[in-house]
Amino acid sequence: MAARKTPSKPLPSDPSRQPASRSGDRRGNGDELQQQAGGSHPAMTTAQGIPISDNQNSLRASTRGPTLLEDFILREKITHFDHERIPERIVHARGSAAHGYFELTKSLARYSTAKILTEAGERTPVFTRFSTVAGGAGSVDTPRDVRGFAVKFYTREGNWDLVGNNIPVFFIQDAMKFPDMVHSVKMEPDRAFPQAASAHDTFWDFVSLTPETMHMIMWAMSDRTLPRSLRMIEGFGVHSFRLLDGDGNSTFVKFHWRPKLGIQSTVWDEAVKLQAADNDFHRRDLFEAIQSGNFPEWELGVQLFTEEQAESFPFDHLDPTKLIPEETIPLQIVGRMVLDRWPDNFFAETEQVAYCPANIVPGIDFSNDPLLQGRLFSYLDTQLIRLGGPNFHQIPVNAPKCPFANHQRDGHMQMQVHKGRVNYEPSSLQDDSPRATPAGFRSHATPDDGIKGRIRAESFADHYTQARLFFRSQTPHEQAHLASALVFELSKVETAHVREAVVGQLRHVDESLARRVADGLGLDALPPAPPAKVPAQDMPPSPALRIIGRMKETLQGRCVGILIHDGSDAATVKALRKAAEGAGATVKIVAPKVGGATLSDGRKLAADGQLAGTPSTVFDAVAVVLSDEGGKQLAKEAAAVDFVRDAFGHLKAIAFDAGAQAVLKAGGVGKDAGVVDAGDAKAFIAAARTRQWEREKKVRMLA
Ligand code: HDE
């Protein structure tokens, strides 16, 4: 092969990769900086502030020769890139967050000195992060999973973090079991799957041998773990906390968040299909709502109770697998939280935010819940490594918005330039050095029995009563979903004895549930129930634990999709859009081409989504408005047929006109109260406000 001739002069860099200057000059190399600096662009520099003359080419020994180690610009750029990722959170890695404020509406001055709970009308900035638990940072938004609900309140008295979940109880009672529980639910260590799913052997093996998980399992298998939107989940502080008044008197408190849009879930088949439709379904939903000014809002509720009331409960409130029924201690609404600003930068804020249950302000205190006690250690510990050192509290999203000062010094990434000689206390050399204050944080003077040991309290021994309470409090539809979820998950378990052991546990919860699950698994006989230390007691059902019935019948914050094609009736589309928007919904037009379709009036209506990439799973209700010809064409298009089949299967309202009938027929869509004439916008809106629960038995065999 002939040797290539070395050009005597260096070639100009590839002009196609150079930004055009205002004058149209497309020369590369050294001209670029001058062109950009001449416009409104700031000069690009290294991290040391040294101006960069060429951001396209590395420094080479000759035109086609090796790259020189001397190229500090290239090395700095690549080194920084190599370190762009930090370790993801071991749990709750996948999350989305927003800024906003908390406003106290009712003072709790009788119970607490914490300013955030006593100054009614005051607004406190917050940063709130929602997360899934099991999956990695790049996993999907809609697996069956608990959702984290973590709020950082930047109060006048320091940061208070309420780091909760969307379920009011937890899997385990003692922090000692957390690594085991998390290991079991995460992908299995030898095969590295399944990602973001509890439906596998190790998780159910752990569950079957850990009866304290049973109550949480009921919640996890219910529709609570399939939220329609992060804007529609409840939040719970889970543990009991204390409120302390000026004399140090304590009142126990449980914190609850109530979504203004109402609580709402998807159905399982929909959640599965959403994973394919949009990996970022919840993140996008939150982003779009905030960007469009539809700010998500929650009420803060508290359950307040005394030590004496706690003594009278038939369970131990320090056990995090127990909730306090609202029928026993009603919820008082004391404030609201509004999220009104999407972060400017995902990494700087959402990824680097560090919540910690130990961040607490004077007037609030911990309880002796052994799970909470373990959490008080864990978060700072994990953040030291995740964020690279002891100064992560100085990162803007983590820094208090009130003054803060102490004698902690130095360490990795120290951002503060501390002045003066005094970095210790007591001291007499500097008048402005920080000192402890009488207004500072005080712990409750809790008496103790003084017997040390690795102990599980007898009062924690009842694992089944509240699991039964939850199951029996659900509507029949929800019970069927729960039983079917158990069948689904256990059907993914390969080890027969694990499946059977779980069914054995379920017999303590509710014999009929165990039978349904056993039947769904095809077991020939009910496996034996393991011995129970404390058998389940019957408690009066708590309707507050349901979703169906408590879900708001509304289109506020929901989304309606209208499928059109060339020739669709313009007046019908217009009327449906007007009615849906009037009811508070966002409307999106779906068409075979994203450019849109030419309607009956000759005008082109642009689409918000192309049919193939915008299935009905992303909507709360759909309308299909087609000409006869359009209907004939789309009846042969799988995406259109799936659009209506899935909307029907996911119990959504469907409006259709004469032309759309061919597609409905191809999709096997039957007639019911939720399938309405597109000409009757009012009827469509009425049906679209809720799901068609009665349809479910026609479309799905549930356990
Ligand atoms: Fe967490 N948890 N957790 N957890 N947790 C973390 O902290 C831990 C528990 C919760 O958006 C970690 O910074 C232990 C209950 C949320 O950044 C880690 C125990 C509840 C988030 C940790 C629990 C939660 C976390 C991982 C049992 C509901 C995400 C990264 C003793 C009340 C916060 C990090 C965010 C994150 C430990 C149990 C909620 C490892 C040891 C119960 C919402 O420190």
XYZ file of C-alpha atoms and ligand atoms in Angstrom:
747
model
C 0.000 0.000 0.000
C 1.409 3.368 -0.929
C 2.426 5.484 2.012
C 0.135 8.447 2.525
C 1.743 11.696 1.750
C 2.027 13.899 4.788
C 0.503 17.234 3.909
C 3.013 20.019 4.237
C 0.408 22.278 5.857
C -2.095 21.279 8.580
C -5.606 20.747 7.260
C -8.244 23.130 8.531
C -10.541 21.475 11.040
C -13.784 20.017 9.802
C -15.848 23.099 9.002
C -19.093 21.243 9.594
C -18.249 21.069 13.297
C -17.570 24.771 13.670
C -20.312 27.113 14.816
C -21.071 29.690 12.162
C -20.109 33.191 13.163
C -22.526 36.042 12.682
C -20.635 37.091 9.549
C -20.939 33.589 8.131
C -17.215 32.930 8.575
C -16.829 29.160 9.133
C -13.096 28.999 9.783
C -12.133 26.834 12.726
C -9.248 26.617 15.144
C -8.007 29.795 16.738
C -10.603 32.052 15.155
C -13.418 30.536 17.117
C -12.790 32.128 20.484
C -12.494 35.571 18.937
C -15.717 35.078 17.009
C -17.594 33.972 20.112
C -16.050 36.574 22.369
C -17.002 39.215 19.815
C -20.678 38.271 20.154
C -22.593 37.842 23.370
C -20.831 34.561 24.203
C -18.412 34.657 27.123
C -14.923 33.361 26.387
C -14.561 29.657 27.104
C -11.870 28.997 29.696
C -10.405 26.106 31.620
C -11.509 25.564 35.191
C -8.527 27.721 36.126
C -9.880 30.598 34.009
C -7.357 30.259 31.199
C -8.954 31.204 27.858
C -9.247 28.332 25.383
C -8.396 29.050 21.771
C -9.451 25.704 20.253
C -12.173 23.439 21.631
C -12.089 21.080 18.634
C -8.547 19.715 18.418
C -6.150 18.208 20.928
C -2.477 19.177 20.930
C -0.598 16.834 18.600
C 3.122 16.348 17.965
C 2.493 16.800 14.266
C -0.497 16.889 11.962
C -1.015 13.128 12.080
C 1.237 12.434 15.057
C 0.524 11.411 18.660
C -1.263 13.589 21.197
C 0.927 15.316 23.737
C 0.658 14.757 27.479
C 1.341 18.451 27.740
C -2.231 19.210 26.589
C -3.536 20.399 29.943
C -6.765 21.591 28.322
C -7.625 18.146 26.981
C -6.568 16.452 30.222
C -8.620 18.778 32.375
C -11.693 18.374 30.160
C -11.517 14.574 30.073
C -10.658 14.266 33.761
C -13.708 16.290 34.664
C -15.874 14.237 32.341
C -14.522 10.994 33.830
C -15.760 12.167 37.221
C -19.164 13.437 36.165
C -20.996 10.664 37.943
C -21.088 10.279 41.680
C -22.200 7.087 43.414
C -25.953 6.808 43.158
C -28.064 6.378 46.256
C -28.075 2.742 47.388
C -31.848 3.055 47.724
C -34.116 5.742 46.238
C -31.606 6.266 43.395
C -34.244 7.247 40.855
C -35.864 10.526 41.793
C -37.363 13.804 40.659
C -37.568 16.965 42.715
C -38.862 20.511 42.775
C -38.600 23.711 44.772
C -41.556 25.315 46.462
C -42.829 26.564 49.763
C -44.638 25.407 52.867
C -47.235 27.646 54.439
C -48.511 26.997 57.932
C -52.275 27.485 58.115
C -52.857 26.471 61.731
C -50.470 27.154 64.584
C -49.346 24.277 66.782
C -47.982 26.718 69.389
C -49.783 24.742 72.119
C -47.585 21.761 71.394
C -44.312 22.958 69.905
C -41.871 25.836 69.922
C -40.708 25.114 66.348
C -41.283 28.334 64.403
C -42.219 26.380 61.275
C -45.162 24.918 63.223
C -46.187 28.041 65.134
C -46.062 31.006 62.742
C -49.342 30.699 60.790
C -49.170 32.408 57.412
C -45.382 32.203 57.208
C -43.947 30.673 54.059
C -40.845 28.497 54.337
C -38.893 27.443 51.226
C -38.789 23.684 50.565
C -37.076 21.279 48.194
C -39.025 18.036 47.731
C -37.727 14.865 46.107
C -39.855 11.882 45.091
C -38.240 8.566 44.315
C -38.666 4.888 43.674
C -36.751 2.622 46.040
C -35.378 -0.471 44.342
C -34.236 0.594 40.873
C -31.038 2.338 39.811
C -30.895 6.004 38.813
C -31.617 5.168 35.176
C -34.526 2.823 35.865
C -38.117 3.522 34.857
C -40.591 5.647 36.772
C -43.508 3.220 37.019
C -42.482 -0.090 38.584
C -44.511 -1.531 41.428
C -42.566 0.144 44.225
C -42.846 2.344 47.287
C -42.320 6.040 46.523
C -40.009 8.177 48.632
C -41.438 11.550 49.641
C -38.632 13.660 51.128
C -39.098 17.310 52.059
C -36.326 19.682 53.099
C -37.766 22.708 54.907
C -35.269 25.582 55.001
C -36.609 27.033 58.262
C -35.432 30.105 60.165
C -34.080 27.714 62.810
C -32.186 25.440 60.453
C -33.081 22.675 58.041
C -35.805 20.220 58.949
C -35.972 17.121 56.724
C -39.149 15.064 56.750
C -37.915 12.000 54.869
C -40.980 9.870 54.308
C -42.658 7.455 51.926
C -46.058 7.228 50.228
C -46.960 4.353 52.548
C -47.431 4.933 56.295
C -45.677 1.773 57.478
C -42.452 -0.050 56.666
C -41.294 -3.603 55.935
C -39.237 -4.119 59.071
C -39.176 -3.104 62.719
C -35.478 -2.756 63.444
C -32.684 -0.996 61.525
C -30.609 -4.180 61.874
C -32.745 -5.779 59.150
C -32.557 -2.935 56.588
C -29.482 -4.122 54.634
C -30.996 -7.642 54.416
C -34.345 -6.342 53.287
C -32.797 -4.057 50.650
C -30.411 -6.740 49.404
C -33.332 -9.101 48.948
C -35.414 -6.678 46.877
C -32.613 -5.331 44.691
C -31.478 -7.276 41.631
C -30.031 -10.647 42.581
C -26.257 -10.471 43.035
C -25.200 -13.307 40.739
C -27.378 -12.473 37.716
C -27.934 -8.738 38.172
C -31.662 -8.883 37.458
C -34.475 -8.060 37.832
C -33.980 -4.318 37.896
C -36.551 -2.297 39.860
C -38.844 -5.227 40.638
C -39.792 -7.117 43.754
C -41.147 -10.055 41.729
C -38.269 -12.470 42.279
C -37.157 -15.232 44.607
C -34.855 -13.421 47.011
C -37.393 -10.776 47.990
C -40.207 -13.242 48.612
C -37.854 -15.618 50.388
C -37.025 -12.826 52.844
C -40.708 -11.916 53.162
C -41.824 -15.479 53.777
C -39.350 -15.751 56.665
C -40.042 -12.288 58.097
C -43.667 -12.061 59.210
C -43.271 -8.434 60.318
C -43.273 -7.523 56.588
C -46.892 -8.668 56.147
C -48.585 -5.331 56.777
C -46.300 -3.458 54.383
C -46.689 -6.271 51.845
C -50.431 -5.567 51.786
C -49.685 -1.915 50.942
C -46.952 -2.791 48.455
C -49.257 -5.182 46.585
C -52.107 -2.660 46.590
C -52.574 0.068 43.990
C -50.637 2.493 46.242
C -47.417 1.387 44.575
C -48.738 2.187 41.081
C -49.301 5.947 41.304
C -50.859 7.771 38.371
C -48.684 10.800 39.110
C -46.299 11.970 41.813
C -48.765 14.842 42.180
C -51.355 12.294 43.300
C -49.546 10.415 46.053
C -49.929 10.747 49.781
C -46.845 11.116 51.954
C -46.150 9.860 55.474
C -43.406 10.535 57.997
C -44.031 6.880 59.059
C -42.460 7.032 62.544
C -43.912 8.766 65.568
C -42.075 11.993 66.323
C -42.427 14.285 69.323
C -43.497 17.910 69.505
C -42.016 19.756 72.500
C -43.482 22.874 74.091
C -41.493 25.580 75.916
C -41.563 23.547 79.144
C -40.270 20.422 77.441
C -43.699 18.692 77.511
C -44.075 16.167 74.746
C -46.939 15.280 72.406
C -46.494 12.487 69.884
C -47.087 13.318 66.226
C -47.399 11.474 62.937
C -47.016 13.568 59.770
C -49.160 13.077 56.651
C -49.171 14.760 53.219
C -52.493 14.846 51.341
C -52.416 15.633 47.592
C -54.792 18.393 46.527
C -55.535 16.577 43.259
C -56.617 13.505 45.237
C -54.876 10.182 45.449
C -54.936 8.144 42.244
C -53.321 5.024 40.885
C -53.038 3.207 37.589
C -53.988 -0.402 36.955
C -51.164 -2.946 36.750
C -51.362 -3.614 33.015
C -51.252 0.131 32.450
C -48.203 0.574 34.714
C -46.388 -2.158 32.784
C -47.218 -0.560 29.441
C -46.255 2.868 30.728
C -42.741 1.554 31.186
C -42.590 1.047 27.436
C -44.461 4.232 26.547
C -42.379 6.613 28.625
C -39.526 5.683 30.967
C -39.793 9.136 32.485
C -43.560 9.236 32.857
C -43.604 10.629 36.384
C -40.652 12.951 35.956
C -42.121 14.397 32.755
C -45.553 14.732 34.350
C -44.133 16.690 37.289
C -41.991 18.840 35.001
C -44.849 19.632 32.617
C -47.248 20.456 35.443
C -44.808 22.876 37.046
C -43.708 24.445 33.762
C -47.336 25.058 32.787
C -48.140 26.726 36.110
C -50.271 23.871 37.456
C -48.334 23.704 40.683
C -48.750 20.479 42.633
C -49.964 20.998 46.155
C -50.325 18.943 49.327
C -51.898 19.574 52.702
C -49.841 18.752 55.778
C -51.857 16.824 58.327
C -50.862 15.750 61.812
C -52.131 13.089 64.158
C -51.412 14.292 67.687
C -51.605 11.975 70.683
C -50.389 11.825 74.237
C -48.316 9.200 75.986
C -51.525 8.079 77.787
C -53.445 7.699 74.520
C -50.505 5.764 73.099
C -50.705 3.392 76.077
C -54.326 2.648 75.211
C -53.680 1.628 71.568
C -53.906 -2.125 70.933
C -50.491 -1.878 69.208
C -47.200 -0.137 69.873
C -46.916 3.146 67.983
C -43.113 2.862 68.168
C -43.375 -0.140 65.862
C -43.008 1.234 62.284
C -45.064 -1.632 60.865
C -48.143 -0.105 62.558
C -50.297 2.860 61.655
C -52.734 4.754 63.808
C -56.151 4.551 62.145
C -57.557 7.994 61.414
C -60.754 6.754 62.974
C -58.797 6.511 66.269
C -56.742 9.720 66.012
C -58.188 12.064 63.386
C -55.985 14.083 61.089
C -55.716 17.834 61.630
C -54.677 19.884 58.620
C -52.092 22.464 59.616
C -50.459 23.640 56.410
C -49.914 23.296 52.702
C -46.953 22.740 50.416
C -46.809 24.067 46.861
C -44.097 23.038 44.400
C -43.704 25.884 41.952
C -40.184 25.748 40.529
C -38.373 23.037 38.635
C -34.653 22.873 39.502
C -32.308 24.711 37.166
C -29.913 21.795 37.108
C -30.741 18.169 37.827
C -27.322 17.164 39.085
C -26.594 20.216 41.221
C -29.927 20.023 42.984
C -31.862 16.755 42.628
C -28.815 14.501 42.608
C -26.796 16.352 45.225
C -29.594 17.020 47.681
C -28.934 15.160 50.907
C -31.903 14.454 53.150
C -31.381 13.225 56.663
C -34.011 12.350 59.277
C -31.564 13.654 61.897
C -31.976 17.189 60.498
C -34.539 18.457 62.965
C -35.304 21.826 64.572
C -35.914 22.859 68.193
C -39.469 21.959 69.220
C -39.539 18.671 67.271
C -37.833 15.495 68.496
C -37.412 11.838 67.681
C -39.229 8.918 69.211
C -37.627 5.634 70.251
C -38.825 3.829 67.112
C -35.853 1.476 66.516
C -36.070 1.940 62.762
C -35.918 5.709 63.107
C -33.023 5.425 65.530
C -31.021 3.496 62.894
C -31.918 6.013 60.212
C -30.500 8.799 62.337
C -27.072 7.263 61.746
C -27.373 6.042 58.160
C -28.050 9.113 56.048
C -25.070 11.245 57.032
C -22.875 8.195 56.737
C -23.997 7.357 53.187
C -23.801 11.003 52.141
C -20.201 11.347 53.300
C -19.185 8.872 50.631
C -21.828 9.732 48.042
C -21.036 13.419 48.069
C -17.331 13.020 48.729
C -16.611 14.455 52.165
C -17.873 16.309 55.202
C -18.698 19.654 53.568
C -21.657 18.627 51.405
C -23.897 20.760 53.593
C -22.328 23.748 51.821
C -23.674 22.703 48.406
C -26.362 25.326 47.702
C -29.307 22.886 47.731
C -28.216 21.524 51.112
C -27.104 24.725 52.817
C -29.440 26.227 55.415
C -30.977 29.534 54.374
C -30.488 30.875 57.903
C -27.051 31.842 59.286
C -24.967 28.905 60.492
C -21.661 28.868 62.338
C -19.564 26.473 64.406
C -15.946 25.368 64.760
C -15.982 22.596 62.177
C -13.157 23.295 59.755
C -11.328 22.172 56.629
C -12.017 18.843 54.886
C -12.619 18.007 51.243
C -14.249 20.758 49.185
C -14.312 23.361 51.915
C -16.104 26.339 50.360
C -16.032 28.694 53.325
C -13.036 30.879 54.094
C -13.142 30.985 57.864
C -11.457 34.033 59.348
C -9.760 34.628 62.682
C -7.710 32.610 65.169
C -10.473 30.911 67.049
C -11.666 27.528 65.828
C -12.397 26.052 69.263
C -14.595 26.628 72.287
C -14.344 27.721 75.104
C -12.288 30.661 73.933
C -11.668 34.259 74.934
C -9.778 35.668 71.953
C -12.533 36.594 69.512
C -15.807 38.381 70.290
C -17.736 36.998 67.312
C -16.888 33.321 67.677
C -19.997 31.068 67.858
C -21.305 29.858 71.237
C -24.126 27.519 72.283
C -27.457 29.288 72.889
C -30.340 28.688 75.355
C -32.681 28.729 72.314
C -30.818 25.759 70.881
C -32.082 22.212 70.261
C -33.080 20.234 73.345
C -33.951 16.563 73.518
C -36.990 15.269 75.352
C -36.103 13.943 78.798
C -37.426 10.450 78.106
C -37.300 8.011 81.049
C -35.981 4.554 80.301
C -36.195 1.097 81.907
C -32.402 0.863 81.883
C -32.182 -2.756 80.730
C -29.671 -2.981 77.936
C -29.872 -5.750 75.349
C -30.556 -6.821 71.772
C -34.263 -6.823 72.400
C -37.434 -6.883 70.306
C -40.253 -5.556 72.485
C -43.127 -7.968 73.181
C -45.438 -5.158 72.093
C -44.024 -5.531 68.552
C -45.065 -9.193 68.256
C -48.396 -8.823 66.438
C -47.581 -8.952 62.717
C -50.972 -9.751 61.271
C -53.727 -7.616 62.816
C -53.001 -4.483 60.822
C -52.257 -6.464 57.645
C -55.775 -7.854 58.023
C -57.126 -4.393 58.799
C -55.642 -3.062 55.571
C -56.905 -5.920 53.392
C -60.384 -5.894 54.846
C -60.640 -2.114 54.565
C -60.223 -2.218 50.769
C -63.089 -2.160 48.288
C -63.703 -5.461 46.424
C -61.969 -4.031 43.312
C -58.889 -3.161 45.328
C -58.881 -6.526 47.084
C -58.926 -8.193 43.677
C -55.989 -6.039 42.525
C -54.067 -6.914 45.666
C -54.700 -10.646 45.340
C -53.766 -10.516 41.639
C -50.566 -8.616 42.416
C -49.567 -11.357 44.849
C -50.309 -13.984 42.210
C -48.293 -12.058 39.623
C -45.283 -11.565 41.893
C -45.263 -15.100 43.269
C -45.655 -16.517 39.762
C -42.266 -14.962 38.989
C -40.768 -16.813 41.958
C -39.077 -19.962 40.694
C -38.709 -21.756 44.024
C -41.904 -23.605 44.901
C -41.337 -23.692 48.658
C -40.985 -19.883 48.732
C -44.320 -19.430 46.948
C -45.941 -21.807 49.408
C -44.362 -20.193 52.445
C -45.774 -16.802 51.446
C -49.256 -18.266 51.019
C -48.838 -19.826 54.468
C -48.145 -16.367 55.881
C -51.184 -14.954 54.075
C -53.425 -17.404 55.931
C -52.762 -15.388 59.080
C -53.784 -12.203 57.299
C -56.996 -13.434 55.710
C -57.894 -16.993 54.855
C -59.911 -15.953 51.781
C -56.938 -13.974 50.441
C -54.649 -16.964 50.933
C -57.149 -19.148 49.084
C -57.410 -16.741 46.164
C -53.646 -16.522 45.836
C -53.203 -20.285 46.162
C -55.794 -20.756 43.448
C -54.112 -18.158 41.222
C -50.812 -20.002 41.625
C -52.430 -23.314 40.811
C -51.580 -24.860 44.198
C -53.431 -28.102 44.853
C -53.816 -27.452 48.569
C -53.420 -24.567 50.978
C -49.942 -24.707 52.519
C -49.814 -24.789 56.326
C -49.644 -21.484 58.181
C -46.469 -21.105 60.254
C -46.945 -20.707 64.013
C -47.942 -17.140 64.919
C -46.807 -15.610 68.180
C -49.861 -13.359 68.212
C -52.770 -14.311 65.954
C -54.554 -11.546 64.025
C -57.289 -9.633 65.826
C -60.240 -8.142 63.969
C -60.328 -4.359 63.895
C -63.135 -2.224 62.474
C -62.367 -1.477 58.778
C -60.762 1.901 58.070
C -62.183 3.457 54.882
C -59.342 6.016 55.006
C -57.029 3.241 53.805
C -58.802 2.910 50.425
C -58.107 4.696 47.193
C -61.347 3.891 45.370
C -64.056 5.945 46.944
C -61.559 8.505 48.222
C -60.168 9.256 44.757
C -61.443 12.650 43.614
C -63.842 12.544 40.684
C -62.146 15.263 38.693
C -60.254 16.037 35.515
C -58.118 18.640 37.308
C -54.476 17.883 36.663
C -55.396 15.004 34.335
C -54.749 14.616 30.604
C -57.147 13.793 27.749
C -55.887 12.500 24.380
C -57.837 13.065 21.156
C -56.924 10.787 18.260
C -57.494 12.372 14.857
C -56.643 11.743 11.216
C -57.236 13.592 7.966
C -60.920 14.425 7.613
C -61.783 14.319 11.364
C -64.737 16.520 12.221
C -63.353 19.904 13.290
C -66.399 20.934 15.328
C -66.375 17.716 17.389
C -62.653 18.007 18.131
C -63.123 21.646 19.141
C -66.081 20.908 21.410
C -64.311 18.012 23.147
C -61.196 20.061 23.696
C -63.174 22.953 25.108
C -65.113 20.724 27.480
C -62.021 18.864 28.718
C -60.013 22.029 29.229
C -63.011 23.606 30.920
C -62.987 20.697 33.374
C -59.321 21.352 34.184
C -57.646 18.748 31.957
C -54.724 19.206 29.605
C -55.622 18.109 26.085
C -53.187 16.503 23.669
C -53.840 15.793 20.018
C -52.578 12.481 18.654
C -52.312 11.815 14.916
C -50.505 9.370 12.637
C -48.142 12.220 11.700
C -46.727 14.689 14.190
C -47.268 17.488 11.677
C -50.958 16.950 12.287
C -54.043 16.213 10.203
C -56.256 18.263 7.914
C -59.681 18.422 9.530
C -63.119 18.586 7.886
C -62.927 22.380 7.722
C -59.758 22.222 5.642
C -57.526 23.455 8.447
C -54.505 21.582 9.628
C -54.362 20.771 13.323
C -50.857 20.058 14.612
C -50.393 16.954 16.763
C -48.787 16.914 20.199
C -47.765 13.326 19.716
C -47.357 10.842 16.891
C -49.676 7.874 17.256
C -46.910 5.237 17.346
C -45.173 7.028 20.217
C -48.206 8.262 22.101
C -50.294 5.334 23.304
C -53.441 5.849 25.347
C -51.594 4.738 28.509
C -50.292 8.292 28.917
C -53.848 9.704 29.101
C -56.630 9.584 31.668
C -59.364 9.475 29.042
C -59.403 9.446 25.246
C -61.570 10.551 22.350
C -61.348 9.129 18.848
C -62.721 11.413 16.149
C -62.357 10.069 12.631
C -63.899 10.372 9.201
C -65.230 7.143 7.650
C -62.113 6.945 5.509
C -59.829 7.776 8.476
C -61.539 5.076 10.545
C -61.050 2.490 7.807
C -57.361 3.337 7.557
C -56.701 3.331 11.296
C -58.595 0.066 11.832
C -55.624 -1.488 10.024
C -53.062 0.370 12.147
C -51.985 -1.638 15.209
C -51.087 1.484 17.208
C -54.622 2.872 16.732
C -56.239 -0.444 17.611
C -54.062 -0.726 20.724
C -54.916 2.889 21.562
C -58.587 2.032 22.048
C -58.078 -1.527 23.291
C -55.772 -0.332 26.063
C -57.948 2.654 26.984
C -60.827 0.197 27.381
C -58.689 -2.326 29.261
C -57.385 0.381 31.567
C -60.940 1.353 32.448
C -60.804 4.800 30.847
C -63.606 6.786 29.299
C -63.645 6.693 25.488
C -65.543 9.143 23.281
C -66.031 8.039 19.685
C -67.873 9.173 16.561
C -69.262 7.218 13.611
C -65.916 7.090 11.778
C -64.121 5.805 14.900
C -66.423 2.788 15.215
C -64.288 0.713 12.853
C -61.267 1.181 15.161
C -63.294 0.386 18.276
C -64.554 -2.774 16.607
C -61.028 -3.818 15.644
C -59.955 -3.222 19.247
C -62.811 -5.300 20.660
C -64.144 -2.311 22.583
C -67.590 -3.048 23.972
C -70.264 -0.577 24.993
C -70.680 0.586 28.566
C -71.251 3.717 30.608
C -67.711 4.894 29.892
C -67.885 4.510 26.104
C -69.791 7.561 24.935
C -70.801 9.465 21.825
C -68.185 12.083 20.949
C -71.034 14.460 20.138
C -72.013 14.495 23.813
C -69.034 16.266 25.378
C -70.836 16.584 28.699
C -71.340 12.838 29.007
C -67.707 12.271 28.067
C -66.462 14.643 30.779
C -68.691 12.993 33.376
C -67.301 9.557 32.474
C -63.713 10.805 32.211
C -63.617 12.049 35.806
C -63.145 8.529 37.115
C -62.242 5.004 36.090
C -64.887 2.515 34.972
C -64.361 -0.017 37.765
C -67.399 -2.060 36.817
C -65.851 -2.739 33.408
C -62.918 -4.565 34.907
C -64.584 -7.955 35.235
C -65.283 -7.859 31.480
C -61.668 -7.260 30.516
C -59.549 -9.088 33.035
C -59.531 -12.302 35.065
C -58.524 -11.194 38.549
C -57.641 -13.423 41.454
Fe -34.168 5.534 53.970
N -32.303 5.736 53.252
N -33.548 4.136 55.283
N -36.098 5.169 54.575
N -34.860 6.849 52.652
C -31.909 6.548 52.251
O -30.001 7.941 52.319
C -32.258 3.911 55.605
C -36.491 4.295 55.561
C -36.127 7.327 52.546
O -34.701 11.641 48.047
C -30.407 6.614 52.093
O -29.115 9.699 51.177
C -32.155 2.976 56.702
C -37.857 4.543 55.949
C -36.216 8.258 51.455
O -32.598 11.550 48.662
C -29.903 5.696 53.213
C -33.452 2.641 57.008
C -38.265 5.582 55.159
C -34.931 8.328 50.915
C -31.197 5.247 53.864
C -34.306 3.372 56.119
C -37.162 5.957 54.308
C -34.104 7.446 51.693
C -29.924 6.305 50.699
C -33.948 1.679 58.075
C -39.652 6.231 55.135
C -34.481 9.127 49.723
C -29.395 7.608 50.126
C -33.375 1.866 59.360
C -39.997 6.865 56.373
C -34.166 10.547 50.079
C -29.469 8.548 51.207
C -33.791 11.311 48.833
C -32.737 7.278 51.483
C -31.178 4.474 54.955
C -35.727 3.219 56.124
C -37.276 7.012 53.348
C -29.035 4.530 52.782
C -30.878 2.485 57.318
C -38.653 3.818 57.017
C -37.458 8.986 50.976
O -29.120 6.386 54.128
